[in-house]
Amino acid sequence: MIHIPVPSKTRIKSRMEATQRGFSMRFKCRPARLDKFFSSRLTDKDEAAGHIRDQIENWEKPVVNNSFNHTLPVALHTWRQIFALLDDHSDNGDKQVSSAKTATRRILRGIGDTEEDYPHQATKDRIDRWFEAEVKRGKNPEDKLVIKKKLNKSIAQVRYGVFKKTMLKYYNLGVGFDLDTIKILKFKPVKYRRPTDDRHERADRHFREVVKFENPVIYGFYQVMRISAQRNVEVGYLKRANLLEDGILNDRLVPRKNEVEREIPYPNGFTEEDRRFLLSLNPGGEYVLPGSDWDRQHGYSKKLNDLLRPFGFTAYQLRKEWACQLLNEQNVPVHIVAEMMGNTVQVLLDYYVAVKKTKYSLQLG
Protein backbone atom coordinates (compact mmCIF):
# COMPACT_ATOMS: atom_id res chain seq x y z
CA MET A 1 0.00 0.00 0.00
CA ILE A 2 1.34 3.42 -0.94
CA HIS A 3 1.50 6.04 1.79
CA ILE A 4 -0.09 9.35 0.84
CA PRO A 5 1.15 12.30 2.94
CA VAL A 6 -1.95 14.23 4.03
CA PRO A 7 -1.39 18.02 4.19
CA SER A 8 -2.41 19.96 7.26
CA LYS A 9 -5.63 21.99 7.42
CA THR A 10 -3.60 25.20 7.28
CA ARG A 11 -1.87 24.13 4.07
CA ILE A 12 -5.14 22.98 2.58
CA LYS A 13 -6.78 26.33 3.40
CA SER A 14 -3.98 28.19 1.63
CA ARG A 15 -4.52 26.13 -1.54
CA MET A 16 -8.31 26.06 -1.59
CA GLU A 17 -10.26 27.94 -4.25
CA ALA A 18 -13.79 29.22 -3.79
CA THR A 19 -16.44 27.91 -6.20
CA GLN A 20 -20.15 28.49 -6.61
CA ARG A 21 -20.88 25.56 -4.32
CA GLY A 22 -18.12 25.76 -1.71
CA PHE A 23 -14.36 25.10 -2.02
CA SER A 24 -12.09 22.84 -4.07
CA MET A 25 -8.42 21.90 -4.04
CA ARG A 26 -6.18 19.96 -6.39
CA PHE A 27 -4.05 17.34 -4.64
CA LYS A 28 -1.14 15.57 -6.34
CA CYS A 29 0.93 12.64 -5.09
CA ARG A 30 3.39 11.36 -7.70
CA PRO A 31 4.31 8.04 -6.02
CA ALA A 32 0.62 7.13 -5.88
CA ARG A 33 -0.08 8.55 -9.33
CA LEU A 34 -2.76 10.63 -7.69
CA ASP A 35 -3.88 13.86 -9.33
CA LYS A 36 -7.38 14.61 -8.13
CA PHE A 37 -9.64 17.52 -7.25
CA PHE A 38 -11.22 17.31 -3.81
CA SER A 39 -14.15 19.57 -3.00
CA SER A 40 -16.48 20.50 -0.17
CA ARG A 41 -19.91 22.11 -0.26
CA LEU A 42 -19.29 23.68 3.15
CA THR A 43 -19.11 27.48 3.02
CA ASP A 44 -17.00 27.91 6.14
CA LYS A 45 -13.37 27.81 5.00
CA ASP A 46 -12.01 26.14 8.14
CA GLU A 47 -14.69 23.44 8.13
CA ALA A 48 -14.26 22.93 4.39
CA ALA A 49 -10.51 22.41 4.88
CA GLY A 50 -11.23 19.77 7.51
CA HIS A 51 -13.72 18.06 5.22
CA ILE A 52 -11.24 17.95 2.33
CA ARG A 53 -8.52 16.63 4.66
CA ASP A 54 -10.85 13.80 5.73
CA GLN A 55 -11.50 12.94 2.09
CA ILE A 56 -7.77 12.70 1.39
CA GLU A 57 -7.20 10.51 4.44
CA ASN A 58 -10.01 8.17 3.44
CA TRP A 59 -9.07 8.05 -0.25
CA GLU A 60 -8.79 4.49 -1.49
CA LYS A 61 -5.07 4.23 -2.26
CA PRO A 62 -3.87 2.37 -5.36
CA VAL A 63 -2.28 -1.02 -4.69
CA VAL A 64 1.28 -1.93 -5.71
CA ASN A 65 1.74 -5.35 -7.31
CA ASN A 66 5.19 -6.23 -5.93
CA SER A 67 5.58 -9.39 -8.03
CA PHE A 68 5.60 -7.28 -11.22
CA ASN A 69 6.93 -4.10 -9.58
CA HIS A 70 4.03 -2.22 -11.18
CA THR A 71 1.68 0.35 -9.71
CA LEU A 72 -1.94 -0.04 -10.75
CA PRO A 73 -3.48 3.22 -12.01
CA VAL A 74 -5.84 5.33 -9.97
CA ALA A 75 -9.44 4.13 -10.31
CA LEU A 76 -11.29 5.62 -13.26
CA HIS A 77 -14.43 7.64 -12.74
CA THR A 78 -17.80 6.11 -13.55
CA TRP A 79 -20.61 8.12 -15.10
CA ARG A 80 -22.15 8.55 -11.65
CA GLN A 81 -18.91 10.05 -10.33
CA ILE A 82 -18.61 12.22 -13.45
CA PHE A 83 -22.06 13.67 -12.74
CA ALA A 84 -21.09 14.43 -9.13
CA LEU A 85 -17.93 16.24 -10.28
CA LEU A 86 -19.99 18.16 -12.83
CA ASP A 87 -22.32 19.34 -10.06
CA ASP A 88 -19.37 20.48 -7.96
CA HIS A 89 -17.16 22.18 -10.53
CA SER A 90 -19.09 23.20 -13.64
CA ASP A 91 -19.20 26.93 -14.38
CA ASN A 92 -22.49 26.46 -16.24
CA GLY A 93 -25.84 27.25 -14.69
CA ASP A 94 -27.81 24.58 -12.82
CA LYS A 95 -30.29 24.24 -15.70
CA GLN A 96 -27.49 23.69 -18.23
CA VAL A 97 -25.84 21.09 -15.99
CA SER A 98 -29.16 19.28 -15.51
CA SER A 99 -29.82 19.29 -19.27
CA ALA A 100 -26.34 17.92 -19.99
CA LYS A 101 -26.84 15.05 -17.52
CA THR A 102 -30.28 14.27 -18.96
CA ALA A 103 -28.82 14.17 -22.48
CA THR A 104 -26.03 11.85 -21.31
CA ARG A 105 -28.49 9.46 -19.67
CA ARG A 106 -30.51 9.39 -22.91
CA ILE A 107 -27.43 8.27 -24.83
CA LEU A 108 -26.45 5.71 -22.19
CA ARG A 109 -29.92 4.14 -22.37
CA GLY A 110 -29.64 4.06 -26.15
CA ILE A 111 -26.34 2.17 -26.23
CA GLY A 112 -27.22 -0.06 -23.25
CA ASP A 113 -24.84 1.38 -20.61
CA THR A 114 -25.60 2.50 -17.06
CA GLU A 115 -24.21 5.14 -14.70
CA GLU A 116 -21.98 2.46 -13.16
CA ASP A 117 -20.12 2.05 -16.45
CA TYR A 118 -17.17 4.17 -17.62
CA PRO A 119 -17.08 6.96 -20.23
CA HIS A 120 -14.35 5.26 -22.28
CA GLN A 121 -16.72 2.31 -22.83
CA ALA A 122 -19.23 4.59 -24.61
CA THR A 123 -17.08 4.86 -27.71
CA LYS A 124 -17.69 7.10 -30.69
CA ASP A 125 -18.29 4.04 -32.86
CA ARG A 126 -21.04 2.67 -30.57
CA ILE A 127 -22.79 6.04 -30.40
CA ASP A 128 -22.58 6.52 -34.17
CA ARG A 129 -24.21 3.10 -34.75
CA TRP A 130 -26.98 3.90 -32.26
CA PHE A 131 -27.48 7.31 -33.88
CA GLU A 132 -27.91 5.77 -37.35
CA ALA A 133 -30.30 3.08 -36.06
CA GLU A 134 -32.48 5.70 -34.34
CA VAL A 135 -32.64 7.91 -37.44
CA LYS A 136 -33.72 4.92 -39.57
CA ARG A 137 -36.80 4.54 -37.38
CA GLY A 138 -38.22 7.72 -38.91
CA LYS A 139 -41.12 6.96 -41.26
CA ASN A 140 -40.34 9.75 -43.72
CA PRO A 141 -37.58 12.31 -44.40
CA GLU A 142 -39.23 14.88 -42.10
CA ASP A 143 -39.36 12.44 -39.18
CA LYS A 144 -35.76 11.40 -39.80
CA LEU A 145 -34.63 15.05 -39.72
CA VAL A 146 -36.47 15.69 -36.43
CA ILE A 147 -34.83 12.63 -34.84
CA LYS A 148 -31.42 13.59 -36.20
CA LYS A 149 -31.67 17.11 -34.77
CA LYS A 150 -32.82 15.85 -31.35
CA LEU A 151 -30.05 13.26 -31.05
CA ASN A 152 -27.44 15.68 -32.34
CA LYS A 153 -28.46 18.17 -29.66
CA SER A 154 -28.01 15.50 -26.99
CA ILE A 155 -24.54 14.62 -28.28
CA ALA A 156 -23.59 18.32 -28.33
CA GLN A 157 -24.72 18.68 -24.69
CA VAL A 158 -22.53 15.73 -23.70
CA ARG A 159 -19.48 16.97 -25.58
CA TYR A 160 -19.71 20.66 -24.71
CA GLY A 161 -21.51 20.35 -21.36
CA VAL A 162 -20.17 17.27 -19.56
CA PHE A 163 -16.80 17.09 -21.33
CA LYS A 164 -16.10 20.76 -22.01
CA LYS A 165 -12.40 21.62 -21.87
CA THR A 166 -12.59 23.30 -18.46
CA MET A 167 -14.05 20.11 -16.93
CA LEU A 168 -11.65 17.50 -18.32
CA LYS A 169 -9.03 18.27 -15.66
CA TYR A 170 -11.39 16.94 -12.96
CA TYR A 171 -11.97 13.52 -14.55
CA ASN A 172 -9.98 10.29 -14.55
CA LEU A 173 -10.86 8.86 -17.98
CA GLY A 174 -9.75 5.67 -19.70
CA VAL A 175 -7.25 5.62 -22.56
CA GLY A 176 -10.01 4.65 -25.00
CA PHE A 177 -12.06 7.77 -24.28
CA ASP A 178 -12.98 9.48 -27.55
CA LEU A 179 -16.33 11.21 -26.93
CA ASP A 180 -14.62 14.58 -27.34
CA THR A 181 -14.00 13.71 -31.02
CA ILE A 182 -17.63 13.11 -31.99
CA LYS A 183 -18.66 15.34 -34.86
CA ILE A 184 -21.49 17.76 -34.12
CA LEU A 185 -23.74 18.21 -37.16
CA LYS A 186 -24.73 21.67 -38.31
CA PHE A 187 -28.29 22.43 -39.32
CA LYS A 188 -29.81 25.47 -40.93
CA PRO A 189 -30.67 27.82 -38.06
CA VAL A 190 -34.32 28.41 -37.22
CA LYS A 191 -35.00 32.12 -37.44
CA TYR A 192 -36.98 33.92 -34.78
CA ARG A 193 -40.59 34.65 -35.67
CA ARG A 194 -42.42 37.29 -33.70
CA PRO A 195 -45.41 35.94 -31.73
CA THR A 196 -48.81 36.96 -33.07
CA ASP A 197 -50.38 37.40 -29.62
CA ASP A 198 -49.83 40.11 -27.00
CA ARG A 199 -47.45 38.16 -24.73
CA HIS A 200 -44.80 40.88 -24.69
CA GLU A 201 -47.31 43.60 -23.86
CA ARG A 202 -48.74 41.46 -21.04
CA ALA A 203 -45.25 40.78 -19.71
CA ASP A 204 -44.39 44.51 -19.80
CA ARG A 205 -47.53 45.32 -17.83
CA HIS A 206 -46.90 42.57 -15.25
CA PHE A 207 -43.30 43.62 -14.68
CA ARG A 208 -44.20 47.29 -14.47
CA GLU A 209 -47.11 46.80 -12.05
CA VAL A 210 -45.94 43.83 -9.96
CA VAL A 211 -42.28 42.79 -10.33
CA LYS A 212 -40.98 46.38 -10.07
CA PHE A 213 -42.19 46.49 -6.47
CA GLU A 214 -41.66 42.86 -5.45
CA ASN A 215 -38.18 42.44 -6.97
CA PRO A 216 -36.73 45.75 -8.23
CA VAL A 217 -33.39 44.24 -9.30
CA ILE A 218 -34.96 41.64 -11.59
CA TYR A 219 -37.27 44.32 -12.96
CA GLY A 220 -34.18 46.42 -13.74
CA PHE A 221 -32.56 43.45 -15.48
CA TYR A 222 -35.72 42.91 -17.54
CA GLN A 223 -36.07 46.56 -18.44
CA VAL A 224 -32.49 46.93 -19.69
CA MET A 225 -32.82 43.77 -21.80
CA ARG A 226 -36.15 44.97 -23.17
CA ILE A 227 -34.83 48.35 -24.34
CA SER A 228 -31.28 47.55 -25.45
CA ALA A 229 -31.04 43.98 -26.88
CA GLN A 230 -27.79 43.34 -25.06
CA ARG A 231 -26.74 39.81 -24.19
CA ASN A 232 -27.74 38.53 -20.75
CA VAL A 233 -24.21 38.74 -19.34
CA GLU A 234 -23.71 42.22 -20.82
CA VAL A 235 -26.76 43.47 -18.93
CA GLY A 236 -25.45 41.88 -15.73
CA TYR A 237 -22.16 43.79 -16.09
CA LEU A 238 -23.63 47.09 -17.31
CA LYS A 239 -21.80 49.92 -15.53
CA ARG A 240 -23.67 52.78 -13.91
CA ALA A 241 -21.37 55.22 -15.71
CA ASN A 242 -22.50 53.73 -19.04
CA LEU A 243 -26.17 54.48 -18.41
CA LEU A 244 -25.93 57.76 -20.30
CA GLU A 245 -28.60 60.44 -20.55
CA ASP A 246 -29.50 59.56 -24.14
CA GLY A 247 -28.52 55.90 -24.40
CA ILE A 248 -26.58 52.91 -23.12
CA LEU A 249 -22.86 52.56 -23.84
CA ASN A 250 -21.64 48.98 -24.18
CA ASP A 251 -17.86 48.90 -23.74
CA ARG A 252 -17.44 45.12 -23.26
CA LEU A 253 -15.06 44.09 -26.03
CA VAL A 254 -15.24 40.38 -26.89
CA PRO A 255 -13.08 38.88 -29.67
CA ARG A 256 -15.13 37.80 -32.72
CA LYS A 257 -18.25 39.40 -31.21
CA ASN A 258 -17.90 42.94 -29.90
CA GLU A 259 -14.77 44.38 -31.45
CA VAL A 260 -15.68 48.02 -30.74
CA GLU A 261 -17.79 49.95 -28.25
CA ARG A 262 -21.38 50.49 -29.26
CA GLU A 263 -24.01 52.97 -28.13
CA ILE A 264 -27.69 52.00 -28.04
CA PRO A 265 -30.18 54.89 -27.88
CA TYR A 266 -33.17 54.69 -25.56
CA PRO A 267 -36.53 53.97 -27.20
CA ASN A 268 -39.50 56.30 -27.07
CA GLY A 269 -41.21 55.96 -23.71
CA PHE A 270 -38.04 55.47 -21.68
CA THR A 271 -37.87 58.50 -19.41
CA GLU A 272 -35.32 60.17 -17.16
CA GLU A 273 -37.33 58.81 -14.23
CA ASP A 274 -36.77 55.28 -15.57
CA ARG A 275 -33.03 55.93 -15.86
CA ARG A 276 -32.85 57.25 -12.30
CA PHE A 277 -34.70 54.17 -11.06
CA LEU A 278 -32.01 51.96 -12.62
CA LEU A 279 -29.26 54.09 -11.09
CA SER A 280 -30.88 53.70 -7.66
CA LEU A 281 -30.61 49.89 -7.67
CA ASN A 282 -26.94 49.84 -6.69
CA PRO A 283 -25.98 53.33 -5.41
CA GLY A 284 -22.24 53.71 -5.00
CA GLY A 285 -21.50 50.49 -6.89
CA GLU A 286 -19.70 50.09 -10.20
CA TYR A 287 -22.52 48.23 -11.91
CA VAL A 288 -26.20 49.06 -12.36
CA LEU A 289 -27.26 45.82 -10.64
CA PRO A 290 -25.96 44.64 -7.24
CA GLY A 291 -24.84 41.06 -6.71
CA SER A 292 -22.02 38.56 -7.21
CA ASP A 293 -20.32 37.46 -10.43
CA TRP A 294 -22.46 34.33 -10.40
CA ASP A 295 -25.61 36.49 -10.25
CA ARG A 296 -24.43 38.52 -13.24
CA GLN A 297 -23.46 35.47 -15.29
CA HIS A 298 -26.27 33.06 -14.37
CA GLY A 299 -28.49 34.08 -11.46
CA TYR A 300 -30.36 37.03 -12.96
CA SER A 301 -31.09 35.15 -16.18
CA LYS A 302 -32.41 32.13 -14.28
CA LYS A 303 -34.72 34.22 -12.09
CA LEU A 304 -35.99 36.23 -15.05
CA ASN A 305 -36.64 33.08 -17.10
CA ASP A 306 -38.69 31.67 -14.21
CA LEU A 307 -40.86 34.80 -14.24
CA LEU A 308 -41.17 34.83 -18.04
CA ARG A 309 -42.13 31.17 -18.41
CA PRO A 310 -45.90 31.80 -18.02
CA PHE A 311 -45.68 34.28 -20.92
CA GLY A 312 -44.05 31.78 -23.26
CA PHE A 313 -40.63 33.29 -23.95
CA THR A 314 -37.16 33.60 -22.42
CA ALA A 315 -34.89 36.46 -21.42
CA TYR A 316 -32.63 35.96 -24.44
CA GLN A 317 -35.59 36.15 -26.82
CA LEU A 318 -36.04 39.76 -25.74
CA ARG A 319 -32.90 40.43 -27.78
CA LYS A 320 -34.47 38.87 -30.87
CA GLU A 321 -37.79 40.62 -30.30
CA TRP A 322 -36.00 43.97 -30.11
CA ALA A 323 -34.24 43.34 -33.43
CA CYS A 324 -37.44 42.21 -35.15
CA GLN A 325 -39.33 45.30 -34.04
CA LEU A 326 -36.64 47.65 -35.34
CA LEU A 327 -36.31 45.86 -38.67
CA ASN A 328 -39.93 45.04 -39.46
CA GLU A 329 -41.85 47.88 -37.78
CA GLN A 330 -39.45 50.80 -37.41
CA ASN A 331 -37.68 50.13 -40.74
CA VAL A 332 -34.25 50.73 -39.20
CA PRO A 333 -31.52 49.66 -41.70
CA VAL A 334 -30.25 46.14 -41.04
CA HIS A 335 -26.59 47.20 -40.75
CA ILE A 336 -27.47 49.68 -37.97
CA VAL A 337 -29.45 47.04 -36.04
CA ALA A 338 -26.55 44.60 -36.42
CA GLU A 339 -24.09 47.22 -35.17
CA MET A 340 -26.16 47.99 -32.08
CA MET A 341 -26.51 44.28 -31.31
CA GLY A 342 -22.78 43.66 -31.69
CA ASN A 343 -23.17 41.24 -34.61
CA THR A 344 -22.44 41.15 -38.31
CA VAL A 345 -25.33 41.54 -40.72
CA GLN A 346 -24.92 37.91 -41.79
CA VAL A 347 -25.13 36.59 -38.23
CA LEU A 348 -28.16 38.78 -37.58
CA LEU A 349 -30.01 37.44 -40.61
CA ASP A 350 -28.91 33.81 -40.12
CA TYR A 351 -29.57 33.37 -36.42
CA TYR A 352 -31.84 36.11 -35.13
CA VAL A 353 -34.54 37.47 -37.38
CA ALA A 354 -36.55 36.79 -40.49
CA VAL A 355 -36.73 40.11 -42.29
CA LYS A 356 -40.19 40.99 -43.53
CA LYS A 357 -40.58 40.60 -47.29
CA THR A 358 -41.76 43.86 -48.83
CA LYS A 359 -42.93 44.66 -52.34
CA TYR A 360 -40.78 46.94 -54.44
CA SER A 361 -41.15 48.85 -57.65
CA LEU A 362 -38.96 47.94 -60.60
CA GLN A 363 -38.76 50.03 -63.78
CA LEU A 364 -38.82 47.71 -66.78
CA GLY A 365 -37.85 49.13 -70.19
Tab-separated table of C-alpha atoms in Angstrom, residues 7-232:
chain	number	residue	atom	x	y	z
A	7	PRO	CA	-1.389	18.015	4.187
A	8	SER	CA	-2.408	19.962	7.255
A	9	LYS	CA	-5.629	21.988	7.423
A	10	THR	CA	-3.595	25.204	7.276
A	11	ARG	CA	-1.870	24.129	4.072
A	12	ILE	CA	-5.144	22.977	2.575
A	13	LYS	CA	-6.781	26.331	3.397
A	14	SER	CA	-3.985	28.193	1.631
A	15	ARG	CA	-4.525	26.125	-1.535
A	16	MET	CA	-8.313	26.055	-1.588
A	17	GLU	CA	-10.264	27.939	-4.251
A	18	ALA	CA	-13.786	29.216	-3.792
A	19	THR	CA	-16.439	27.908	-6.196
A	20	GLN	CA	-20.155	28.490	-6.606
A	21	ARG	CA	-20.882	25.557	-4.319
A	22	GLY	CA	-18.116	25.755	-1.707
A	23	PHE	CA	-14.363	25.096	-2.021
A	24	SER	CA	-12.088	22.841	-4.066
A	25	MET	CA	-8.417	21.902	-4.040
A	26	ARG	CA	-6.178	19.955	-6.391
A	27	PHE	CA	-4.051	17.336	-4.641
A	28	LYS	CA	-1.144	15.568	-6.338
A	29	CYS	CA	0.934	12.645	-5.086
A	30	ARG	CA	3.389	11.361	-7.700
A	31	PRO	CA	4.305	8.038	-6.020
A	32	ALA	CA	0.620	7.132	-5.878
A	33	ARG	CA	-0.076	8.553	-9.326
A	34	LEU	CA	-2.757	10.635	-7.690
A	35	ASP	CA	-3.882	13.863	-9.326
A	36	LYS	CA	-7.383	14.606	-8.128
A	37	PHE	CA	-9.645	17.521	-7.249
A	38	PHE	CA	-11.220	17.314	-3.811
A	39	SER	CA	-14.150	19.567	-3.001
A	40	SER	CA	-16.481	20.496	-0.169
A	41	ARG	CA	-19.906	22.106	-0.263
A	42	LEU	CA	-19.286	23.683	3.150
A	43	THR	CA	-19.114	27.481	3.019
A	44	ASP	CA	-16.996	27.913	6.142
A	45	LYS	CA	-13.366	27.810	4.998
A	46	ASP	CA	-12.008	26.137	8.138
A	47	GLU	CA	-14.688	23.439	8.131
A	48	ALA	CA	-14.256	22.926	4.389
A	49	ALA	CA	-10.507	22.409	4.881
A	50	GLY	CA	-11.234	19.767	7.508
A	51	HIS	CA	-13.724	18.060	5.217
A	52	ILE	CA	-11.240	17.953	2.328
A	53	ARG	CA	-8.524	16.628	4.655
A	54	ASP	CA	-10.849	13.798	5.733
A	55	GLN	CA	-11.496	12.938	2.094
A	56	ILE	CA	-7.768	12.700	1.389
A	57	GLU	CA	-7.197	10.513	4.437
A	58	ASN	CA	-10.006	8.173	3.442
A	59	TRP	CA	-9.072	8.054	-0.247
A	60	GLU	CA	-8.794	4.491	-1.487
A	61	LYS	CA	-5.065	4.234	-2.265
A	62	PRO	CA	-3.873	2.365	-5.356
A	63	VAL	CA	-2.282	-1.018	-4.692
A	64	VAL	CA	1.285	-1.930	-5.707
A	65	ASN	CA	1.742	-5.347	-7.308
A	66	ASN	CA	5.195	-6.234	-5.930
A	67	SER	CA	5.579	-9.388	-8.035
A	68	PHE	CA	5.602	-7.280	-11.218
A	69	ASN	CA	6.933	-4.104	-9.576
A	70	HIS	CA	4.032	-2.221	-11.177
A	71	THR	CA	1.682	0.353	-9.706
A	72	LEU	CA	-1.937	-0.043	-10.749
A	73	PRO	CA	-3.480	3.222	-12.006
A	74	VAL	CA	-5.843	5.330	-9.973
A	75	ALA	CA	-9.442	4.131	-10.311
A	76	LEU	CA	-11.290	5.620	-13.260
A	77	HIS	CA	-14.435	7.642	-12.743
A	78	THR	CA	-17.801	6.106	-13.551
A	79	TRP	CA	-20.612	8.118	-15.097
A	80	ARG	CA	-22.154	8.550	-11.652
A	81	GLN	CA	-18.910	10.045	-10.335
A	82	ILE	CA	-18.609	12.217	-13.455
A	83	PHE	CA	-22.056	13.672	-12.742
A	84	ALA	CA	-21.086	14.429	-9.131
A	85	LEU	CA	-17.932	16.241	-10.279
A	86	LEU	CA	-19.993	18.156	-12.835
A	87	ASP	CA	-22.321	19.341	-10.060
A	88	ASP	CA	-19.368	20.479	-7.961
A	89	HIS	CA	-17.162	22.182	-10.532
A	90	SER	CA	-19.088	23.198	-13.644
A	91	ASP	CA	-19.204	26.933	-14.375
A	92	ASN	CA	-22.488	26.462	-16.244
A	93	GLY	CA	-25.842	27.252	-14.690
A	94	ASP	CA	-27.811	24.584	-12.825
A	95	LYS	CA	-30.289	24.242	-15.700
A	96	GLN	CA	-27.488	23.695	-18.227
A	97	VAL	CA	-25.844	21.085	-15.988
A	98	SER	CA	-29.155	19.275	-15.508
A	99	SER	CA	-29.821	19.289	-19.266
A	100	ALA	CA	-26.337	17.916	-19.992
A	101	LYS	CA	-26.836	15.052	-17.523
A	102	THR	CA	-30.278	14.269	-18.964
A	103	ALA	CA	-28.823	14.166	-22.485
A	104	THR	CA	-26.032	11.852	-21.308
A	105	ARG	CA	-28.494	9.457	-19.666
A	106	ARG	CA	-30.511	9.386	-22.913
A	107	ILE	CA	-27.433	8.267	-24.825
A	108	LEU	CA	-26.450	5.711	-22.186
A	109	ARG	CA	-29.916	4.139	-22.366
A	110	GLY	CA	-29.642	4.061	-26.151
A	111	ILE	CA	-26.343	2.171	-26.226
A	112	GLY	CA	-27.222	-0.061	-23.246
A	113	ASP	CA	-24.840	1.381	-20.614
A	114	THR	CA	-25.601	2.501	-17.058
A	115	GLU	CA	-24.207	5.138	-14.699
A	116	GLU	CA	-21.981	2.463	-13.156
A	117	ASP	CA	-20.119	2.046	-16.454
A	118	TYR	CA	-17.173	4.168	-17.625
A	119	PRO	CA	-17.084	6.955	-20.234
A	120	HIS	CA	-14.347	5.257	-22.279
A	121	GLN	CA	-16.722	2.311	-22.834
A	122	ALA	CA	-19.229	4.589	-24.609
A	123	THR	CA	-17.083	4.860	-27.712
A	124	LYS	CA	-17.691	7.097	-30.691
A	125	ASP	CA	-18.292	4.036	-32.862
A	126	ARG	CA	-21.044	2.672	-30.572
A	127	ILE	CA	-22.788	6.044	-30.395
A	128	ASP	CA	-22.584	6.524	-34.173
A	129	ARG	CA	-24.210	3.105	-34.753
A	130	TRP	CA	-26.979	3.899	-32.260
A	131	PHE	CA	-27.479	7.311	-33.882
A	132	GLU	CA	-27.906	5.765	-37.346
A	133	ALA	CA	-30.304	3.080	-36.057
A	134	GLU	CA	-32.484	5.700	-34.343
A	135	VAL	CA	-32.639	7.906	-37.445
A	136	LYS	CA	-33.722	4.921	-39.575
A	137	ARG	CA	-36.799	4.543	-37.382
A	138	GLY	CA	-38.220	7.717	-38.913
A	139	LYS	CA	-41.123	6.963	-41.262
A	140	ASN	CA	-40.336	9.750	-43.722
A	141	PRO	CA	-37.582	12.312	-44.397
A	142	GLU	CA	-39.226	14.884	-42.104
A	143	ASP	CA	-39.355	12.436	-39.182
A	144	LYS	CA	-35.762	11.404	-39.799
A	145	LEU	CA	-34.629	15.047	-39.723
A	146	VAL	CA	-36.466	15.693	-36.429
A	147	ILE	CA	-34.833	12.626	-34.835
A	148	LYS	CA	-31.424	13.586	-36.199
A	149	LYS	CA	-31.672	17.110	-34.765
A	150	LYS	CA	-32.820	15.849	-31.350
A	151	LEU	CA	-30.050	13.257	-31.045
A	152	ASN	CA	-27.436	15.678	-32.338
A	153	LYS	CA	-28.457	18.175	-29.662
A	154	SER	CA	-28.011	15.498	-26.988
A	155	ILE	CA	-24.540	14.623	-28.275
A	156	ALA	CA	-23.591	18.317	-28.331
A	157	GLN	CA	-24.724	18.678	-24.694
A	158	VAL	CA	-22.527	15.735	-23.698
A	159	ARG	CA	-19.483	16.975	-25.582
A	160	TYR	CA	-19.711	20.663	-24.711
A	161	GLY	CA	-21.507	20.346	-21.361
A	162	VAL	CA	-20.172	17.275	-19.557
A	163	PHE	CA	-16.799	17.090	-21.329
A	164	LYS	CA	-16.098	20.760	-22.009
A	165	LYS	CA	-12.400	21.619	-21.867
A	166	THR	CA	-12.595	23.303	-18.461
A	167	MET	CA	-14.047	20.111	-16.925
A	168	LEU	CA	-11.655	17.501	-18.316
A	169	LYS	CA	-9.034	18.266	-15.655
A	170	TYR	CA	-11.393	16.939	-12.955
A	171	TYR	CA	-11.971	13.519	-14.549
A	172	ASN	CA	-9.983	10.291	-14.550
A	173	LEU	CA	-10.862	8.862	-17.979
A	174	GLY	CA	-9.753	5.671	-19.700
A	175	VAL	CA	-7.251	5.617	-22.561
A	176	GLY	CA	-10.009	4.653	-25.002
A	177	PHE	CA	-12.056	7.769	-24.276
A	178	ASP	CA	-12.981	9.481	-27.548
A	179	LEU	CA	-16.325	11.206	-26.929
A	180	ASP	CA	-14.624	14.576	-27.341
A	181	THR	CA	-14.001	13.712	-31.017
A	182	ILE	CA	-17.632	13.113	-31.989
A	183	LYS	CA	-18.664	15.345	-34.860
A	184	ILE	CA	-21.491	17.759	-34.123
A	185	LEU	CA	-23.736	18.207	-37.156
A	186	LYS	CA	-24.734	21.666	-38.309
A	187	PHE	CA	-28.294	22.426	-39.322
A	188	LYS	CA	-29.809	25.467	-40.933
A	189	PRO	CA	-30.667	27.824	-38.064
A	190	VAL	CA	-34.319	28.408	-37.220
A	191	LYS	CA	-34.998	32.117	-37.436
A	192	TYR	CA	-36.977	33.919	-34.779
A	193	ARG	CA	-40.594	34.647	-35.665
A	194	ARG	CA	-42.416	37.290	-33.697
A	195	PRO	CA	-45.410	35.941	-31.732
A	196	THR	CA	-48.814	36.957	-33.072
A	197	ASP	CA	-50.380	37.403	-29.622
A	198	ASP	CA	-49.833	40.114	-26.997
A	199	ARG	CA	-47.449	38.156	-24.734
A	200	HIS	CA	-44.800	40.881	-24.695
A	201	GLU	CA	-47.308	43.595	-23.862
A	202	ARG	CA	-48.739	41.458	-21.043
A	203	ALA	CA	-45.248	40.783	-19.710
A	204	ASP	CA	-44.393	44.510	-19.801
A	205	ARG	CA	-47.530	45.316	-17.830
A	206	HIS	CA	-46.903	42.569	-15.249
A	207	PHE	CA	-43.299	43.621	-14.683
A	208	ARG	CA	-44.196	47.293	-14.467
A	209	GLU	CA	-47.113	46.801	-12.053
A	210	VAL	CA	-45.942	43.826	-9.962
A	211	VAL	CA	-42.280	42.792	-10.331
A	212	LYS	CA	-40.983	46.379	-10.075
A	213	PHE	CA	-42.190	46.494	-6.468
A	214	GLU	CA	-41.660	42.863	-5.445
A	215	ASN	CA	-38.181	42.436	-6.974
A	216	PRO	CA	-36.732	45.752	-8.229
A	217	VAL	CA	-33.389	44.241	-9.297
A	218	ILE	CA	-34.961	41.639	-11.595
A	219	TYR	CA	-37.274	44.319	-12.960
A	220	GLY	CA	-34.181	46.419	-13.742
A	221	PHE	CA	-32.561	43.446	-15.476
A	222	TYR	CA	-35.719	42.911	-17.544
A	223	GLN	CA	-36.069	46.560	-18.442
A	224	VAL	CA	-32.488	46.931	-19.690
A	225	MET	CA	-32.820	43.767	-21.800
A	226	ARG	CA	-36.151	44.972	-23.170
A	227	ILE	CA	-34.829	48.353	-24.341
A	228	SER	CA	-31.278	47.550	-25.453
A	229	ALA	CA	-31.041	43.982	-26.885
A	230	GLN	CA	-27.788	43.340	-25.056
A	231	ARG	CA	-26.738	39.814	-24.191
A	232	ASN	CA	-27.737	38.533	-20.750
